[in-house]
Coordinates of C-alpha atoms and ligand atoms in Angstrom, one line a residue:
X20 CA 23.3 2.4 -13.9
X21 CA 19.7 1.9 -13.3
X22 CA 17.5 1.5 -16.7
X23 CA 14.3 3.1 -16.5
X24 CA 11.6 1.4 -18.9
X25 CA 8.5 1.8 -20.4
X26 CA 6.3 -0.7 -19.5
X27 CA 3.8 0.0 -22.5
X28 CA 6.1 -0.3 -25.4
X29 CA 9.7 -2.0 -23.6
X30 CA 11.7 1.2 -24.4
X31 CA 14.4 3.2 -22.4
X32 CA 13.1 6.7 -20.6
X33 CA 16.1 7.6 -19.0
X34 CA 19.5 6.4 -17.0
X35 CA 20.4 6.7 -13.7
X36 CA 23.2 6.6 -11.3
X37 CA 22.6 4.4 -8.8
X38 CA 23.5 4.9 -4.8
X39 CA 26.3 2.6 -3.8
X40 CA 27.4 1.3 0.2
X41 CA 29.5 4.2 0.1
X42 CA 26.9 6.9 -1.4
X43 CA 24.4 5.8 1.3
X44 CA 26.4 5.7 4.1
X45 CA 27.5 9.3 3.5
X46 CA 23.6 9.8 2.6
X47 CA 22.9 8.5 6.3
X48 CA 25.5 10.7 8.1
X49 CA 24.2 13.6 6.8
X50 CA 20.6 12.8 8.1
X51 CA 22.1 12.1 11.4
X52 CA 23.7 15.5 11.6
X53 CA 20.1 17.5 10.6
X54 CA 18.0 14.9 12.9
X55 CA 17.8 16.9 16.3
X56 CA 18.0 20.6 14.9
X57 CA 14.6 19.3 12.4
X58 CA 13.1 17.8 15.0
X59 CA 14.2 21.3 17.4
X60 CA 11.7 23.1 15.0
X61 CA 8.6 23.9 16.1
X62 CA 5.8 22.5 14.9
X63 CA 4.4 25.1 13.1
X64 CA 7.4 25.2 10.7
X65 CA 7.0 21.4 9.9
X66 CA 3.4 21.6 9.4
X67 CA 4.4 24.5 7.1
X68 CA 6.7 22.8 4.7
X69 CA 4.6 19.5 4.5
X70 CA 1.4 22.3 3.7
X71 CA 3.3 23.7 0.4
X72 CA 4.8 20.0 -0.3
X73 CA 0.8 19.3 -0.2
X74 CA -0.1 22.7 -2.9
X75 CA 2.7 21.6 -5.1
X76 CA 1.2 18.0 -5.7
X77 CA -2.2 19.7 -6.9
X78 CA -0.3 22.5 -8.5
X79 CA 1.6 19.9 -11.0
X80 CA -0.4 17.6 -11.2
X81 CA -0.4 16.6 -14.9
X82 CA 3.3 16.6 -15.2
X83 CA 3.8 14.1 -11.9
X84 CA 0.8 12.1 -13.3
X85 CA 2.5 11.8 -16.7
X86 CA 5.4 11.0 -15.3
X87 CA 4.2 8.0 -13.0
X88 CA 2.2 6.8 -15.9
X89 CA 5.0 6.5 -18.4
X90 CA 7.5 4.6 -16.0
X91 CA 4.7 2.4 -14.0
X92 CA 2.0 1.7 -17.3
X93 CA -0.6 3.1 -14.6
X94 CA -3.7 4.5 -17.2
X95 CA -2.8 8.4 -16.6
X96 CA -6.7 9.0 -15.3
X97 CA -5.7 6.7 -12.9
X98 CA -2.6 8.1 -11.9
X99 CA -4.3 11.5 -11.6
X100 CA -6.6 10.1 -9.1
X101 CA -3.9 8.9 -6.6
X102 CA -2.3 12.4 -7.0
X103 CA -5.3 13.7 -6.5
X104 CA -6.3 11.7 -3.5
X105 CA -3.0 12.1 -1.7
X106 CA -3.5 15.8 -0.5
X107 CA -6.5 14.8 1.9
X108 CA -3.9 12.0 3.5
X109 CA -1.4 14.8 4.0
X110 CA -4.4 17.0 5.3
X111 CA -5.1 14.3 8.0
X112 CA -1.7 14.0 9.2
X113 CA -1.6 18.0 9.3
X114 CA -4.6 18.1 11.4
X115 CA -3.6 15.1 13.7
X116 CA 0.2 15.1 14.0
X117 CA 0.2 17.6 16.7
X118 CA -1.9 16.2 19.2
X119 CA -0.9 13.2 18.6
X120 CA 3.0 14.2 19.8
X121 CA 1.6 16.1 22.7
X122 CA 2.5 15.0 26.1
X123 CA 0.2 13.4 28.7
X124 CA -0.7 13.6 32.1
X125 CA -0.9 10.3 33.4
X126 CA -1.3 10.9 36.9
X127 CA -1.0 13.5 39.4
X128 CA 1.3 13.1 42.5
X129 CA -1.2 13.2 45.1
X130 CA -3.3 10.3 42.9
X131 CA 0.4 8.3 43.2
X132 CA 0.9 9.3 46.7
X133 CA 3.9 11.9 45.5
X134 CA 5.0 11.2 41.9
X135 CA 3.7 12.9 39.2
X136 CA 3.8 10.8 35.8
X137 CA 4.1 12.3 32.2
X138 CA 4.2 10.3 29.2
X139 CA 6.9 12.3 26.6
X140 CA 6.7 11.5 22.5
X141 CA 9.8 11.6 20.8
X142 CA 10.5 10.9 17.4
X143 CA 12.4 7.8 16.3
X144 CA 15.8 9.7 14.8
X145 CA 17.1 9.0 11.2
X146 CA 14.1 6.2 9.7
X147 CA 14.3 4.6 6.8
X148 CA 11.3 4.3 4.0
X149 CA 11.6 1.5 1.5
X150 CA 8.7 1.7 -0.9
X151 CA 6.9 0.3 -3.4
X152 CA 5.8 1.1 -7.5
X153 CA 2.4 0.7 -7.3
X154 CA 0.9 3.7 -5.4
X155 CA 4.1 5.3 -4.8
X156 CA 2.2 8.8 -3.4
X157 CA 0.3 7.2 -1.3
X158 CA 2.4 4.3 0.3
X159 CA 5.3 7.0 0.4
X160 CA 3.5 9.8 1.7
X161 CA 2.0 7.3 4.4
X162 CA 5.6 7.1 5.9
X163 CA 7.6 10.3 4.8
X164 CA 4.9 13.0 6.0
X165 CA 4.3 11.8 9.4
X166 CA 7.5 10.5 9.8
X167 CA 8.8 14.1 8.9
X168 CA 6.0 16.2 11.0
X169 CA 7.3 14.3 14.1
X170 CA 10.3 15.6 13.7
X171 CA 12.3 12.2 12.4
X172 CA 14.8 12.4 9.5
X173 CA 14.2 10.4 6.4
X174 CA 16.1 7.7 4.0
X175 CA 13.7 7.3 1.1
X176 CA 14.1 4.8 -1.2
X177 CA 11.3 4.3 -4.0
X178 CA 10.9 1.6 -6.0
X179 CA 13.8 0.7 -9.1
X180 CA 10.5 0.9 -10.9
X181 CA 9.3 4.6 -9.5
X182 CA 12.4 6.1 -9.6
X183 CA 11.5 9.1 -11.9
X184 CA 8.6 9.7 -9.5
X185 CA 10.5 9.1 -6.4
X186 CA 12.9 12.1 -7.7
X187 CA 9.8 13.8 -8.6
X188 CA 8.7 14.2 -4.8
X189 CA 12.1 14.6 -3.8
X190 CA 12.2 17.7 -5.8
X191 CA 8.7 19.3 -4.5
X192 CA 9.8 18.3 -1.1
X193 CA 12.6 20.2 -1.1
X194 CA 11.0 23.3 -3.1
X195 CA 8.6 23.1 -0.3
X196 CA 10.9 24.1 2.0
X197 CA 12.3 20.8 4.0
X198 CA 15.9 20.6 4.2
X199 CA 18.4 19.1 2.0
X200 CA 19.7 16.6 4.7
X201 CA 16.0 15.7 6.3
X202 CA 14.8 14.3 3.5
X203 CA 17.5 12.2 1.3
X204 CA 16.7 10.1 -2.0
X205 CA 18.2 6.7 -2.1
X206 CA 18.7 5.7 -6.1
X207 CA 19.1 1.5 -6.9
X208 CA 17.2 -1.6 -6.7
X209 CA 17.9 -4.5 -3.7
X210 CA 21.4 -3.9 -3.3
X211 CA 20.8 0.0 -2.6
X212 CA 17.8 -1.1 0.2
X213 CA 19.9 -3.9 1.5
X214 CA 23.0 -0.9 2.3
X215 CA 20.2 1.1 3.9
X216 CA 19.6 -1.3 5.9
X217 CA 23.3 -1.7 6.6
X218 CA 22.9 2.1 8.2
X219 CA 22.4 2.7 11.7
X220 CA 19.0 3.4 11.4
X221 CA 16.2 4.0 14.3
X222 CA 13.8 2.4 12.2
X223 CA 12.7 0.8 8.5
X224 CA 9.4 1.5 7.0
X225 CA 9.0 -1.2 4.4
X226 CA 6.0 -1.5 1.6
X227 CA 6.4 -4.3 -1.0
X228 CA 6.5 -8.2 -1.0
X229 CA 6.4 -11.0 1.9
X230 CA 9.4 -12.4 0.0
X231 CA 11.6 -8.9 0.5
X232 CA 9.5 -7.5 3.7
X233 CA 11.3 -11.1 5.3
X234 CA 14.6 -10.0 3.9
X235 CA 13.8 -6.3 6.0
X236 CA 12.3 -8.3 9.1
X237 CA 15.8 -10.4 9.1
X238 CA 18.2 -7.5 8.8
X239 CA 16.7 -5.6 11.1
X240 CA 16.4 -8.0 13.5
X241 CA 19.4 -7.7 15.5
X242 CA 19.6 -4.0 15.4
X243 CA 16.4 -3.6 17.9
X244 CA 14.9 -1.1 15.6
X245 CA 11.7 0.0 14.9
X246 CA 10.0 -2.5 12.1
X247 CA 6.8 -2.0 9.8
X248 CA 6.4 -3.8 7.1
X249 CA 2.8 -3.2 4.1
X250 CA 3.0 -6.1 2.3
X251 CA 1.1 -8.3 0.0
X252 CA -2.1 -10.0 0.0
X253 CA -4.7 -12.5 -1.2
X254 CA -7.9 -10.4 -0.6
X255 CA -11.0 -12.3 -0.8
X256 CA -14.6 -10.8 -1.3
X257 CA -17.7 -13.2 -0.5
X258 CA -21.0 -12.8 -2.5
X259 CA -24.2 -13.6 -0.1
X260 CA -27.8 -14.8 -2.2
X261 CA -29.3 -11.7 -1.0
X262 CA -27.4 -9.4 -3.1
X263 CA -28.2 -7.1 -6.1
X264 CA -25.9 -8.9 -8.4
X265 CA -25.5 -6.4 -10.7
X266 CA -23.7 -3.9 -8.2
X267 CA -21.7 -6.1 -6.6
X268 CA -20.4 -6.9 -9.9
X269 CA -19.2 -3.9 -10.9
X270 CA -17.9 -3.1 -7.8
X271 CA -15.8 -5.9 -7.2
X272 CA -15.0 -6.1 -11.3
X273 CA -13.2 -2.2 -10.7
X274 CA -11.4 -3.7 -7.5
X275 CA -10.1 -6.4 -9.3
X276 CA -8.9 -5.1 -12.3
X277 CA -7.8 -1.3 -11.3
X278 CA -4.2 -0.6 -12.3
X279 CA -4.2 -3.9 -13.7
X280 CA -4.9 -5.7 -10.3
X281 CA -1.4 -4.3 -9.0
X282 CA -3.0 -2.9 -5.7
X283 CA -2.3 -4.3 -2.6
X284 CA -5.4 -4.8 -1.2
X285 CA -7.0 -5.6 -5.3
X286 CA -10.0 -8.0 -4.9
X287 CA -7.6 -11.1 -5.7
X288 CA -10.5 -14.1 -5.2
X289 CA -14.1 -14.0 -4.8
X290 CA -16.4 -16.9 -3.3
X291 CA -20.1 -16.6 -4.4
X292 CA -23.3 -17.9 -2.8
X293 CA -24.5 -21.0 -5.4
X294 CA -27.9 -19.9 -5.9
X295 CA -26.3 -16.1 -7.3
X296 CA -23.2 -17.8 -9.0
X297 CA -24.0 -18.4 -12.7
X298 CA -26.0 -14.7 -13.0
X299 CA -23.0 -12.9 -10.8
X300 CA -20.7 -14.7 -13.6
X301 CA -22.7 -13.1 -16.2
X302 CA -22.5 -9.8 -14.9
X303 CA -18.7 -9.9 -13.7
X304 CA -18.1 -10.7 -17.3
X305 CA -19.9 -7.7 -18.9
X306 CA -18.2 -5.2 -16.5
X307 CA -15.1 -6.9 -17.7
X308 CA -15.6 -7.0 -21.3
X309 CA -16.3 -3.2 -21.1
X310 CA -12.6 -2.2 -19.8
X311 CA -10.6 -0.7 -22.5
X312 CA -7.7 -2.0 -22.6
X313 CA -4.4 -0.4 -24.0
X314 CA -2.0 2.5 -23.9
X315 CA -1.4 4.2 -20.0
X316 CA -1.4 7.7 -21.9
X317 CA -4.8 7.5 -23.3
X318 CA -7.9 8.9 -21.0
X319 CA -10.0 5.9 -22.3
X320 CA -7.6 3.4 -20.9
X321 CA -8.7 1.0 -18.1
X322 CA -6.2 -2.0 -17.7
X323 CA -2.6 -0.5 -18.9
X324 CA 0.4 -2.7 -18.9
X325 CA 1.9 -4.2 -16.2
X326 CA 4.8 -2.6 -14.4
X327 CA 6.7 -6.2 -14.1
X328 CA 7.4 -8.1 -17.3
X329 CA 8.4 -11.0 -15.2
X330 CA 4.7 -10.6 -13.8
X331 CA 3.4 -12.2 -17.0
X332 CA 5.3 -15.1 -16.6
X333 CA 3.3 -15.7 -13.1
X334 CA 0.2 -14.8 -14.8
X335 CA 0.7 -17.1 -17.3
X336 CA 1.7 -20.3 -15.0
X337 CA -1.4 -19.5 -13.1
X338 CA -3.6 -19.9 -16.1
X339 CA -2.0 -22.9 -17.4
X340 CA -2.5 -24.6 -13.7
X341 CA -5.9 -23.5 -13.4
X342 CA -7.4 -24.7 -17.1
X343 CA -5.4 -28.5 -16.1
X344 CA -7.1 -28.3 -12.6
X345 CA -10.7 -28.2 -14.7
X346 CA -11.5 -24.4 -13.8
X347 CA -12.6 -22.8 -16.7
X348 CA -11.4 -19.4 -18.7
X349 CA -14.3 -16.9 -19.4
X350 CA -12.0 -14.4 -20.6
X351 CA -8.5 -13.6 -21.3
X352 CA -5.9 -15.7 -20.0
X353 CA -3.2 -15.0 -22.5
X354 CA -0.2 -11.9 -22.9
X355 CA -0.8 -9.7 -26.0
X356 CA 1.5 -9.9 -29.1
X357 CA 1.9 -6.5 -28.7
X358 CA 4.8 -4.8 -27.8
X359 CA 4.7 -4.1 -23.4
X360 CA 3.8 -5.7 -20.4
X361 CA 0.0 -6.6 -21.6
X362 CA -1.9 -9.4 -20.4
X363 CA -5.9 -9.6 -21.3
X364 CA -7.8 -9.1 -18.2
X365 CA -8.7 -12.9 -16.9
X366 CA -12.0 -14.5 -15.0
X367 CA -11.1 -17.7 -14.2
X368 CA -14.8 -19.9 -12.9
X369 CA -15.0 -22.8 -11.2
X370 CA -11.3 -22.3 -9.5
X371 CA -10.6 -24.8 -6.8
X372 CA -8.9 -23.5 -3.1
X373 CA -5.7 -25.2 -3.8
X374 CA -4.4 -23.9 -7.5
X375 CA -1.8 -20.4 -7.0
X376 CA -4.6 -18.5 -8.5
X377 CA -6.7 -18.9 -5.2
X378 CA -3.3 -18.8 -2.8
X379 CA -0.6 -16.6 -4.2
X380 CA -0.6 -12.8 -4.7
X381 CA -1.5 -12.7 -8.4
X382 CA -0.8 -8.9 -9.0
X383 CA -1.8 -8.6 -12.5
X384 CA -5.9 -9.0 -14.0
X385 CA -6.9 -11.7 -13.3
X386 CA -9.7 -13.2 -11.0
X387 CA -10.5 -16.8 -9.4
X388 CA -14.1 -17.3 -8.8
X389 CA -15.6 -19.9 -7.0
X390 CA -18.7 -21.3 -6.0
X391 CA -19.8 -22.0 -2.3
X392 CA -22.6 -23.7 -0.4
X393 CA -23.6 -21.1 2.8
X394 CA -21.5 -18.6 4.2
X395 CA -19.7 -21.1 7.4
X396 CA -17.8 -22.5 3.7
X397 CA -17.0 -18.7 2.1
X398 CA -15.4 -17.8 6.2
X399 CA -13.6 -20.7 5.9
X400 CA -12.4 -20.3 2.2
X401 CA -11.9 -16.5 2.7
X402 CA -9.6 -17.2 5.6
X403 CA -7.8 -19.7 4.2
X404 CA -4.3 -17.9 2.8
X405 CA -1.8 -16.9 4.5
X406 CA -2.4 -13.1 3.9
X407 CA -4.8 -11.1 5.9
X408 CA -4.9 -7.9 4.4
X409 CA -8.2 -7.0 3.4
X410 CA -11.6 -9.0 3.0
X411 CA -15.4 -8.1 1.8
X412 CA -18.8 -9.5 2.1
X413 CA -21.6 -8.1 0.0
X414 CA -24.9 -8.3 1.1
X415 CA -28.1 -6.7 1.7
X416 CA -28.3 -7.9 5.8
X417 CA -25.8 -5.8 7.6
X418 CA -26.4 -8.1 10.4
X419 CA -25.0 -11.1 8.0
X420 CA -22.2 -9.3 6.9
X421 CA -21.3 -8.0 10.2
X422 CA -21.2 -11.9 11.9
X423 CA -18.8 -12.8 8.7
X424 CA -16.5 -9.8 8.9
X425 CA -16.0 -10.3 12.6
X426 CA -14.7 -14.1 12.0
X427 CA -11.9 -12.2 9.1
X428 CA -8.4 -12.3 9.9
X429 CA -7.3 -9.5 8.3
X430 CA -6.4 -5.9 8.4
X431 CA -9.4 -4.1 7.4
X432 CA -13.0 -5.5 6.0
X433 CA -15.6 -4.1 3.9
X434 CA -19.2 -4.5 3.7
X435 CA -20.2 -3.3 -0.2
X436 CA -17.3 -1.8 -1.2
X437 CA -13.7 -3.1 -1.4
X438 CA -10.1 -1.8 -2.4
X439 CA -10.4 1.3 0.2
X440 CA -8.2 3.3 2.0
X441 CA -9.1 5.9 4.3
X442 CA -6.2 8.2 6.3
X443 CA -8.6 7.9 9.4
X444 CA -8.3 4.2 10.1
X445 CA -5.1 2.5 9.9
X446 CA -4.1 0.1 7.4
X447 CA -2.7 -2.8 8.7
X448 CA -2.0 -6.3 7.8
X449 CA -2.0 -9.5 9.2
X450 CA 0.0 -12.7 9.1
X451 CA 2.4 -12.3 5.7
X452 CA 0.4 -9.0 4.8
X453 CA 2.5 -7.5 7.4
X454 CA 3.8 -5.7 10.9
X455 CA 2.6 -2.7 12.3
X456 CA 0.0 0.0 10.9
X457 CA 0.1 3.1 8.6
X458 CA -2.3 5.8 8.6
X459 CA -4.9 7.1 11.3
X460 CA -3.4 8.0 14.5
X461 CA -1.6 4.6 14.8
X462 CA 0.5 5.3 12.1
X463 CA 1.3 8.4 13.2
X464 CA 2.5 7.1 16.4
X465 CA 4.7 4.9 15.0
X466 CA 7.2 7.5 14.2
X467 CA 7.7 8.3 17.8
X468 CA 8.5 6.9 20.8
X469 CA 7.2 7.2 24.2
X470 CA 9.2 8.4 27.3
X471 CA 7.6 7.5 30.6
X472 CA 8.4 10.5 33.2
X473 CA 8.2 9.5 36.8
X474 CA 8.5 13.2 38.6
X475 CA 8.9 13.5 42.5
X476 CA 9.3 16.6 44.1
X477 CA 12.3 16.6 46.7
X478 CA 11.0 16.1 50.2
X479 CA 11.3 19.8 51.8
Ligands
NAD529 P1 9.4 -5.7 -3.8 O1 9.3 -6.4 -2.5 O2 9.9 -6.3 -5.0 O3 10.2 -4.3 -3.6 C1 9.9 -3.3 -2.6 C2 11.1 -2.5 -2.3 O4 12.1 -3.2 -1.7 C3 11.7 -1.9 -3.5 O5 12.1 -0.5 -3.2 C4 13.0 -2.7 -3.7 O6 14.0 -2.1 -4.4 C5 13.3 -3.0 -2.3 N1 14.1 -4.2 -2.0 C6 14.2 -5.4 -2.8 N2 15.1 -6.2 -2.2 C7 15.5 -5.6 -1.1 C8 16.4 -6.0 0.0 N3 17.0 -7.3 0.0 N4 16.7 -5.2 1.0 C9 16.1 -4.0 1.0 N5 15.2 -3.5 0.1 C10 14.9 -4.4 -0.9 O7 7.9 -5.2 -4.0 P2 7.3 -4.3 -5.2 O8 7.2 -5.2 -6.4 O9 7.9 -3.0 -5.3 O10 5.8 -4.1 -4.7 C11 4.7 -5.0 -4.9 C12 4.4 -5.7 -3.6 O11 4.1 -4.7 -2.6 C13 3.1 -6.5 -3.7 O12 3.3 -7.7 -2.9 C14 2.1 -5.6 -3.0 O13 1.0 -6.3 -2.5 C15 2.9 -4.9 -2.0 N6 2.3 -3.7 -1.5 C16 1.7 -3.7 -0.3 C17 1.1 -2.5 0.2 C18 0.4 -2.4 1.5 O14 0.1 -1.3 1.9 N7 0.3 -3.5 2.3 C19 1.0 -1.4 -0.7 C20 1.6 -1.5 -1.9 C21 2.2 -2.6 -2.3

């Protein structure tokens, strides 16, 4: 049985039954058996469905966002801002998925000298979508809706730690109008996704750690399959002398500390031009002190628990390693007595490149600052993680900030603004931030697979 907790006060919401080898292999053969006649559909019926799932997410709204806020600790204004958000994602796959599975003309026979050649789309067939807590609209509707419009079949597992709001969308899904057997919830924790996996999938959708998304990569290995994997990172912003410090420190404060730093691509170390540091510190600070911290159910809430008790523990080894490594706490730095996942939102100055708190996916509020000389030393600090998810300069020169960004490894990059997602590009990581890319057309492509049509006329 599979525990659901609270992460604000430690207590049980509900039990579970969880999937076992034999639940999800029966789970897989009956999304093998609807596969072709829900991808035989047309279009229009798909687009339908995935239109009303869309109505249904703004229709109940308040009872999904409670929901996710009581079994994740995400502040409930901000888990009505991700439900809110998610119906423009779905909107862009709606207006894109089509085209985007039509066929091409590649060349006419008389430009080939008699062949004519057609490239085909396909979908994948039955694909499996492992997902995270943290944004578990977004990162699960980035793989379930186009990976349903193109006419693929889908094993969704959400998160041990989303569970009520994975059976939540289940439910709408299915009121919407998709089948019972083209869209299947998987119930359980690393057993359940290791038994997916264990399926003869055409393809595994993966959002969550490096440490698990290697796990996926290995499995899937030798089954040829289709692999993406959105995992973690290390997301650095730079802070050039040219900036108004005051704006840059709010806006990187809120990308820091939003659901309690337990975003993907949160603002996890920032590097700041010496002649702005000590006044950027200043203002960083205010913004911080002025987040409420506390209960997930109250609209004043800013920084709610976290989801991961064992998070804290991380948290806390990170602060200890920093304060003996002669970087200096500004704020925070310890869990509260209080009952629940709480740990006080953390600026850590003077944080040296080598301690966990500049290297390792932190997760949880908490922020490494550090001081650098000219911007060659913040592209070489910045790039200098193994992740490559996201990275930000802020400065007034676009022509600065443009040189810096081009020399970032990673995914996506920002110039004044971080911790964004938009359904038009694609997001896409980089090293051990991950394979393959979600959202935009890319990631609606990677649901299908091309068929390359080489078509000769017989010779009369
Ligand atoms: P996690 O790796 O612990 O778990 C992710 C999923 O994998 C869960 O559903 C879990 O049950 C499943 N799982 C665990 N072991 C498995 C196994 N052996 N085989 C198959 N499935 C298995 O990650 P999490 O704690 O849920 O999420 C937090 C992580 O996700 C962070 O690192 C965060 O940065 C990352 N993340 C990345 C993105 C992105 O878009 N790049 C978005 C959200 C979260």
């Amino acid at each position: 049985m599979l525990s659901i907790k609270n992460p604000a006060n430690g207590q049980t919401i509900q039990t579970l039954e969880e999937d076992t080898a034999a639940t999800i292999a029966a789970k897989f053969a009956r999304a093998s058996g609807e596969q072709k006649k829900w991808a035989a559909l047309p279009y229009s019926n798909r687009a339908a469905i995935i239109a009303r799932f869309r109505d249904l997410l703004v229709e109940r709204l308040e009872e999904l966002a409670q929901t996710m806020s009581q079994e994740t600790g995400k502040p409930v204004t901000q888990a009505r801002n991700e439900i809110r958000a998610t119906p423009g994602r779905i909107d862009f796959f709606l207006t894109n998925a089509e085209s985007a599975m039509r066929e091409e003309l590649a060349a006419e026979s008389e430009a080939t000298g008699g062949t004519k050649e057609v490239i085909s789309y396909e979908p994948l067939g039955v694909i499996a979508n492992i997902s995270a807590w943290n944004y578990p609209y977004f990162v699960g509707s980035n793989v379930f809706v186009p990976a349903l419009l193109t006419g693929n079949t889908v094993l969704y597992k959400p998160s041990e730690m989303a569970s009520l709001t994975g059976l939540k969308i289940d439910a709408l899904l299915h009121e919407a109008g998709i089948p019972a057997d083209a869209f299947i919830t998987i119930i359980g924790g690393g057993a359940a996704g290791s038994a997916l996996l264990d399926q003869k999938i055409q393809g595994v959708f993966f959002t969550g750690s490096y440490a698990t998304g290697q796990k996926i990569a290995q499995a899937a290995a030798s089954k040829m399959i289709r692999v993406q994997l959105e995992l973690g990172g290390k997301d650095p912003a730079y802070v050039c002398d040219d900036v108004n410090i005051e704006n840059a420190a709010e806006s990187l404060a809120e990308g820091a500390f939003y659901n309690a730093g337990q975003s993907c691509c949160a603002i996890e170390r920032i590097y700041v031009h010496e002649k702005v540091y000590d006044s950027f510190l200043d203002q960083f600070l205010k913004a911080v002190k002025g987040y409420s911290v506390g209960d997930p159910k109250s609209d004043a809430t800013f920084v709610g628990p976290l989801t991961r008790a064992q998070q804290l523990d991380i948290l806390e080894a990170q602060v200890a390693e920093a304060t003996a490594k002669g970087a200096r706490v500004l704020t925070g730095g310890k869990r509260l007595a209080s009952p629940g996942n709480f740990f006080q939102p953390t600026v850590i100055a003077d944080a040296d490149q080598n301690l966990r708190l500049m290297r390792e996916e932190s997760f949880g509020p908490i922020i490494g600052i550090q001081k650098v000389r000219s911007d060659a030393e913040a592209i070489e600090r910045m790039n200098d993680t193994e992740y490559g998810l996201t990275a930000g300069v802020y400065s007034k020169d676009e022509k600065r900030a443009h040189e810096i960004l081009a020399q970032m490894d990673s995914g996506s990059v920002y110039w004044n603004c971080c911790d964004r997602v938009s359904p038009r590009l694609p997001w896409t990581g980089r090293r051990h931030s991950g394979i393959g890319s979600t959202l935009s057309v890319i990631g609606i492509r990677a649901f299908l697979q091309p068929k390359a049509w080489h078509l000769r006329a017989p010779k009369t």
